[in-house]
Structures are given as structure tokens and as C-alpha cells.
Short mmCIF file of C-alpha atoms in Angstrom, two decimals:
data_model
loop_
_atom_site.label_atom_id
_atom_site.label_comp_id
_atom_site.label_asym_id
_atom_site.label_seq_id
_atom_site.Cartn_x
_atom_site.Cartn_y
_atom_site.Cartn_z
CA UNK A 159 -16.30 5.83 28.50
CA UNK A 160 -13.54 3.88 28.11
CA UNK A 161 -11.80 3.05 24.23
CA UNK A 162 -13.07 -0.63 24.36
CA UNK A 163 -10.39 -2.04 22.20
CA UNK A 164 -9.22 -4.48 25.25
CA UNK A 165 -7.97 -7.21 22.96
CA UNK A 166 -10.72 -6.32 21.12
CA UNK A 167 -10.74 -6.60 17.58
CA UNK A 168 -7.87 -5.02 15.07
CA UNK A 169 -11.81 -3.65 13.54
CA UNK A 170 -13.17 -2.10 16.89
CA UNK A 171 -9.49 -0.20 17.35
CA UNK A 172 -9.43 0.54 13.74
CA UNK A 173 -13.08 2.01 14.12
CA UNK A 174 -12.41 3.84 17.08
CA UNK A 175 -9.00 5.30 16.02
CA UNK A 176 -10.92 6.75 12.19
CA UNK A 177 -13.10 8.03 14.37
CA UNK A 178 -11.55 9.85 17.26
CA UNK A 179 -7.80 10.01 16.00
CA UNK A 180 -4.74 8.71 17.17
CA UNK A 181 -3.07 9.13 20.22
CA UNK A 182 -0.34 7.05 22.40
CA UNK A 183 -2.59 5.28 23.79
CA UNK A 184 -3.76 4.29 20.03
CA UNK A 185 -0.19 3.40 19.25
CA UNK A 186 0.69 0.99 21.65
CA UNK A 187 -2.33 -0.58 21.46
CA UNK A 188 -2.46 -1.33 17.82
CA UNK A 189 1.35 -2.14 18.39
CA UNK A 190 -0.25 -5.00 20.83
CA UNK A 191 -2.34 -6.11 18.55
CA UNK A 192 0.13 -7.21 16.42
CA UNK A 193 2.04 -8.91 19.20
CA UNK A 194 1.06 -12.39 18.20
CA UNK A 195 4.02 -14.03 20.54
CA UNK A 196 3.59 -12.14 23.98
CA UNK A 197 6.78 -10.79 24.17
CA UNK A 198 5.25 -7.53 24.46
CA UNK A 199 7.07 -7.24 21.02
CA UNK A 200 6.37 -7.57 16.93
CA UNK A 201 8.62 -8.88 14.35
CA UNK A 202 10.50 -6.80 11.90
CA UNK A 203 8.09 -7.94 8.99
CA UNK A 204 5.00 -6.53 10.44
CA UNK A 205 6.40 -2.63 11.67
CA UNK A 206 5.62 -1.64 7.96
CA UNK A 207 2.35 -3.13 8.30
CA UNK A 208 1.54 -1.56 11.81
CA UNK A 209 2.35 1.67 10.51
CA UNK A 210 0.04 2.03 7.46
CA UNK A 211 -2.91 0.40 10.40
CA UNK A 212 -1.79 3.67 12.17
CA UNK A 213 -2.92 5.80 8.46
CA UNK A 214 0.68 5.62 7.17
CA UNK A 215 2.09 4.93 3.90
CA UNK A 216 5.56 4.49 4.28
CA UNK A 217 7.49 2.65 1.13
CA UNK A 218 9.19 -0.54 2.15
CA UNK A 219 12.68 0.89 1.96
CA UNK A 220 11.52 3.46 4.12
CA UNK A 221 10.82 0.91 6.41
CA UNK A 222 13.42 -1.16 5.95
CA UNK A 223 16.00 1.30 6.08
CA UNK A 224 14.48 2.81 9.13
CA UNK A 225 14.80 -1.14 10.79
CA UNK A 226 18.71 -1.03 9.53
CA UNK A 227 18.45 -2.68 6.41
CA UNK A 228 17.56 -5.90 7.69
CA UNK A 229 18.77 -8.99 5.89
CA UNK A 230 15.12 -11.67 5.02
CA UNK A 231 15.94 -13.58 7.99
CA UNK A 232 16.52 -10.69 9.97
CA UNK A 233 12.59 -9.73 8.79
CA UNK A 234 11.21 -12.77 10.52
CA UNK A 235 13.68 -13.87 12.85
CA UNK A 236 14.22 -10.16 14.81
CA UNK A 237 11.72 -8.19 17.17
CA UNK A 238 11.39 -4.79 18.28
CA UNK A 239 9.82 -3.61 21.66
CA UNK A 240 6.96 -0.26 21.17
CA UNK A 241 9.74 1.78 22.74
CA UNK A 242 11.89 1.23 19.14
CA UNK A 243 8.82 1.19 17.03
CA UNK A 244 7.59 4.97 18.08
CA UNK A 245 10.66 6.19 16.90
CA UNK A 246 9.99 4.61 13.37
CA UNK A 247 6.68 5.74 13.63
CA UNK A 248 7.28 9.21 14.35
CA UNK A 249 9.93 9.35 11.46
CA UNK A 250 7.23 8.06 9.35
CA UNK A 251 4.73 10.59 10.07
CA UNK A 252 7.03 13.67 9.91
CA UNK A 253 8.27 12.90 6.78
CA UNK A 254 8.32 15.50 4.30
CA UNK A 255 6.61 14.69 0.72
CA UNK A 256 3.62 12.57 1.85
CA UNK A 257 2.05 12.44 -0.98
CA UNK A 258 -1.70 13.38 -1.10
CA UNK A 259 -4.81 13.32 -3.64
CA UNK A 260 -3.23 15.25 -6.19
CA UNK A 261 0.53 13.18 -6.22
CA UNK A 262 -1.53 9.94 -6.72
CA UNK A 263 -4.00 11.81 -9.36
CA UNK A 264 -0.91 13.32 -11.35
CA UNK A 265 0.99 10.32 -11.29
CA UNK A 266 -2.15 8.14 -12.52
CA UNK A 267 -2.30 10.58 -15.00
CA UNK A 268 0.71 10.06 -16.92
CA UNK A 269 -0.94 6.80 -17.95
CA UNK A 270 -4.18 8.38 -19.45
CA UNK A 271 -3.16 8.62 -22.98
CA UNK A 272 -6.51 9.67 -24.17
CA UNK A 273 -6.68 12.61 -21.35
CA UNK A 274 -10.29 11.14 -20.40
CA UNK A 275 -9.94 10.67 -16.86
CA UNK A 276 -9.25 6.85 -17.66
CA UNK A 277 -6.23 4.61 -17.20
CA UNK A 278 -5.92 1.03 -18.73
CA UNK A 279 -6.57 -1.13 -16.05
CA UNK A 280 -4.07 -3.56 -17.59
CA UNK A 281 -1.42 -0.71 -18.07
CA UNK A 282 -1.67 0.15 -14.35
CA UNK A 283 -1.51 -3.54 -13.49
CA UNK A 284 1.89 -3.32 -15.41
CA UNK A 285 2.74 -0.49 -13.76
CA UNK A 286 2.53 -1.49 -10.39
CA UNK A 287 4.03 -4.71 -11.14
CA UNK A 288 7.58 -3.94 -13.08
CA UNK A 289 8.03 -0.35 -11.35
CA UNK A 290 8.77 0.85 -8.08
CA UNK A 291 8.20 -1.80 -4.97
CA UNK A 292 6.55 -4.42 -7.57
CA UNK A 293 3.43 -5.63 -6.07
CA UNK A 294 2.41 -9.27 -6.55
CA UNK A 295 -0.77 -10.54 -8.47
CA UNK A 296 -2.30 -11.09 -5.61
CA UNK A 297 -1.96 -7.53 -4.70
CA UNK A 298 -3.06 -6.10 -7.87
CA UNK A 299 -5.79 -8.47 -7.71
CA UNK A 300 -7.24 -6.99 -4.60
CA UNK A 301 -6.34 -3.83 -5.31
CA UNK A 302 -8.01 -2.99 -8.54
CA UNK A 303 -11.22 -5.11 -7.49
CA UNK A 304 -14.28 -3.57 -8.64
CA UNK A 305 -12.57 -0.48 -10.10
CA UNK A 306 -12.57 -1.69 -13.82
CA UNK A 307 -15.26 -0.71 -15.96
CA UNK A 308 -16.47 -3.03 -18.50
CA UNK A 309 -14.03 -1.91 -21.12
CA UNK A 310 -11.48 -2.43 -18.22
CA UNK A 311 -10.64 1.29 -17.64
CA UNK A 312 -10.22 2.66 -14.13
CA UNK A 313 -11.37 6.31 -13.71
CA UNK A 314 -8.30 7.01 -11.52
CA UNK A 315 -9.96 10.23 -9.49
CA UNK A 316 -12.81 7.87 -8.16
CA UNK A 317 -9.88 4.85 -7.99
CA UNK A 318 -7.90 7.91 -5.85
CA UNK A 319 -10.77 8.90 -3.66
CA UNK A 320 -11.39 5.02 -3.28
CA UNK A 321 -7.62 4.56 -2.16
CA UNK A 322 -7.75 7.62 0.40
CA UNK A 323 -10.76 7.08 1.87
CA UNK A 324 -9.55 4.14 4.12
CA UNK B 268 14.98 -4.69 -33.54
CA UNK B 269 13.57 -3.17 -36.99
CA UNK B 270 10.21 -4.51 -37.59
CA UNK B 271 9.73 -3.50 -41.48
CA UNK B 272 8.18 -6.88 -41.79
CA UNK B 273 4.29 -7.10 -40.83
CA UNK B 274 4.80 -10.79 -39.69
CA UNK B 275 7.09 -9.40 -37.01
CA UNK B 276 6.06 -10.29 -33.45
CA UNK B 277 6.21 -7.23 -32.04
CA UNK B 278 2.54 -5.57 -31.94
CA UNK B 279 3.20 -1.97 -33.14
CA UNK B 280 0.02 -1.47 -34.35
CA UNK B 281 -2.17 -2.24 -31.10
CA UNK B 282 -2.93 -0.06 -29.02
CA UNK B 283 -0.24 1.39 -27.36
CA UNK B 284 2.12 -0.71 -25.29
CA UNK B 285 3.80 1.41 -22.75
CA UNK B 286 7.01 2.30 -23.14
CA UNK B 287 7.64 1.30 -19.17
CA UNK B 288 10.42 3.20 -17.81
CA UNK B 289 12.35 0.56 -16.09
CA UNK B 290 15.41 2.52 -15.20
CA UNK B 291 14.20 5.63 -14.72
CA UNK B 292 14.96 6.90 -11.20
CA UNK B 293 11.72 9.43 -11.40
CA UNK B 294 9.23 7.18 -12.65
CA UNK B 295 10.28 4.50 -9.96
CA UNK B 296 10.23 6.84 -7.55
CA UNK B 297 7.17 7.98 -8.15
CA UNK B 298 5.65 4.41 -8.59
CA UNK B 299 6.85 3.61 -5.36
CA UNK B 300 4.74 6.37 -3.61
CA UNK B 301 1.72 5.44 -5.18
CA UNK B 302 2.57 1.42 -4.55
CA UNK B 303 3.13 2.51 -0.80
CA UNK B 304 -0.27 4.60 -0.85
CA UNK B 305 -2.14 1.31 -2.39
CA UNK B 306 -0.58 -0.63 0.77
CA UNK B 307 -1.68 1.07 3.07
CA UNK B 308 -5.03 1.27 2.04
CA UNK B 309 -4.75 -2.33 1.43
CA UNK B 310 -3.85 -2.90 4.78
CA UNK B 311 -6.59 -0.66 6.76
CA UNK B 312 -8.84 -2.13 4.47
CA UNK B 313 -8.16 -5.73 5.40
CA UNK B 314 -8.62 -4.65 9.03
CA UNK B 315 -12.39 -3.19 8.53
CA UNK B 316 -14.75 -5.55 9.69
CA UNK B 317 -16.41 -7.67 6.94
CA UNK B 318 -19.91 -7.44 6.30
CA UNK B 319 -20.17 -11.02 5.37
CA UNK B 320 -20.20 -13.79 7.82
CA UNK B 321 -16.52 -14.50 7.20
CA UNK B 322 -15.63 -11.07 9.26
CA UNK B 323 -12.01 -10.87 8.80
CA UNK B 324 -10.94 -10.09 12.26
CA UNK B 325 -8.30 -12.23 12.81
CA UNK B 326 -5.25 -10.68 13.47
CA UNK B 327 -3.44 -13.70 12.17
CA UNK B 328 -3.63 -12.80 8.78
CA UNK B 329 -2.23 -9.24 9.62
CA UNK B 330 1.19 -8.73 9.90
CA UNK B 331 2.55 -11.92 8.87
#
């Protein structure tokens, strides 16, 4: 039985790797898929991308200073074979302090004034917009979809378990 | 910035408006983890087929 992700789908590889784990072979071909000119290569601005396909969740300085600290044209303009990207991607997964359930539940929690299990989703929007790696509206937006209740609180265990379950 | 005067802009009796941390090295840092956690999701998510008709299995909007 072979892994039938051929060209396949990004779904059908995505499937198959949740399901039986990576391995190399999993590696380069999700790398492939990515490979959108041929070259057998992927451009700077998608290794971070590749990498969280692959279950990571590296930060974008991570990333970028794992890349060299590429300059914004360097992001588009540059391209790295697999044989560079493994590297990156094995720094990645051995990295100490990856956080788990509990870092994302204690750091949600700083926000829940009331100590109910809730967080404003409008505070957290805030949050995740003027802290850290800002994320864009657009972001937020597809982030926090459906996680509001109708007083617009997020109960950030179920948000957490939402989050780690893909 | 006092605010003794009630028509004073600044909302101090809402409900509470954060006092965001902007410079603080801990808070960032720790945003940053959970902003990197949210990505990925976001990004494994995007790749799960769609139930819809409109599957999104295009890997032209990955990556870009």
C-alpha cells in the first residue's frame, strides 16, 4: 500500500501524515508540495509555513533567524533546496520550550479577569494584535471564528483544545 | 494624564481596558508563542479538505 500523496492533494498528505506520522519520506514530500516553480525548491516565505504543515509552531523570528535574517526581498526573491530546509526543520522540532496545552491555557489565563474560564474575545483580539508577532485582522478573523459566545467571551480551554487539535 | 474631570475621554469606568504590556519582554514573549501556536493551527487547518464544494485544495493559496 503505497502513501498515495503523488501530487496528490496538500489534504490527502496532510490526512495521511495525522494519521500515520511523519517520516522523511513525509518531509520531502510536503516540501514538494510547496514547490510551486519546479526547481525542486521553495521560497524563503513559505519554510515557516511548511514547517507548521509538518505540526510545527515555530515563531517567525525563529524562522527567520534560522533562514539568516533575511531582508523582505530576500523572503520572496531567495530559495532553498529540501537538503537546507531539514536542517531548519530539525532545529525546529528539537527545540526546547515547545509550548503545550498548559503554556497556551496559562497564558490565556492572564486575560481572565473574572477567573471564569472566559477571556474577552475583544481583549484577546488586542492581544494578538499589539503584542508579540502582531497578527493581522484577517488572522484574528479566522482565528477566533466561531469561538465567541454571544456575550463575545471565548472559553479559552475549549479555544486551546480547538487550537491543538489540528 | 489626570482625568479628575468626568467629561474626560478616557473610559475609566468601563470595563476594564487592559493595561497591554507593550514593552514588556515577558509578555511579548509569551504572546509570541501563543501567536506561533495559532499559526500553525491556522495553517494545517487551511490544508484540511473543505467539506463544502469550494474544497480548498489548492496549494496556491499555501505558502505564498
Amino acid at each position: 500500500m503505497g502513501r498515495a500523496v503523488n501530487v496528490g492533494t496538500s489534504a490527502t498528505f496532510l490526512l495521511h501524515f495525522e494519521t500515520f506520522g511523519p517520516s522523511a519520506a513525509d518531509y520531502r514530500e510536503a516540501f514538494g508540495l510547496f514547490d510551486r516553480v519546479g526547481d525542486n525548491k521553495v521560497a524563503y516565505n513559505q519554510v515557516a509555513d511548511i514547517m507548521r504543515a509538518l505540526g510545527q509552531n515555530p515563531t517567525n523570528k525563529e524562522v527567520n533567524r534560522l533562514l539568516g535574517m533575511p531582508s523582505a526581498d530576500d523572503m520572496t526573491a531567495k530559495r532553498v533546496e529540501f537538503e537546507g530546509f531539514l536542517p531548519m526543520l530539525q532545529t525546529i522540532i528539537n527545540s526546547p520550550n515547545k509550548a503545550g496545552y498548559d503554556d497556551y491555557v496559562e497564558g490565556l489565563r492572564v486575560f481572565d479577569k473574572e477567573g471564569n474560564g472566559t477571556v474577552m474575545g475583544a481583549e484577546l483580539r488586542i492581544v494578538l494584535s499589539t503584542l508579540g508577532e502582531k497578527m493581522s485582522a484577517d488572522e484574528i478573523d479566522a482565528l477566533m471564528a466561531g469561538q465567541e459566545d454571544e456575550n463575545g467571551c471565548v472559553n479559552y480551554e475549549t479555544f486551546v483544545k480547538h487550537i491543538m487539535s489540528v | 494624564m489626570d482625568c479628575h474631570n468626568e467629561e474626560c475621554s478616557r473610559p475609566q469606568e468601563e470595563e476594564d481596558i487592559m493595561d497591554i504590556p507593550l514593552d514588556d519582554p515577558e509578555a511579548n514573549r509569551a504572546a509570541a508563542k501563543i501567536q506561533a501556536g495559532f499559526r500553525g493551527h491556522m495553517t494545517r487547518k487551511k490544508m484540511k479538505p473543505e467539506d463544502k464544494a469550494e474544497g480548498e485544495e489548492r496549494p496556491e493559496d499555501r505558502g505564498q
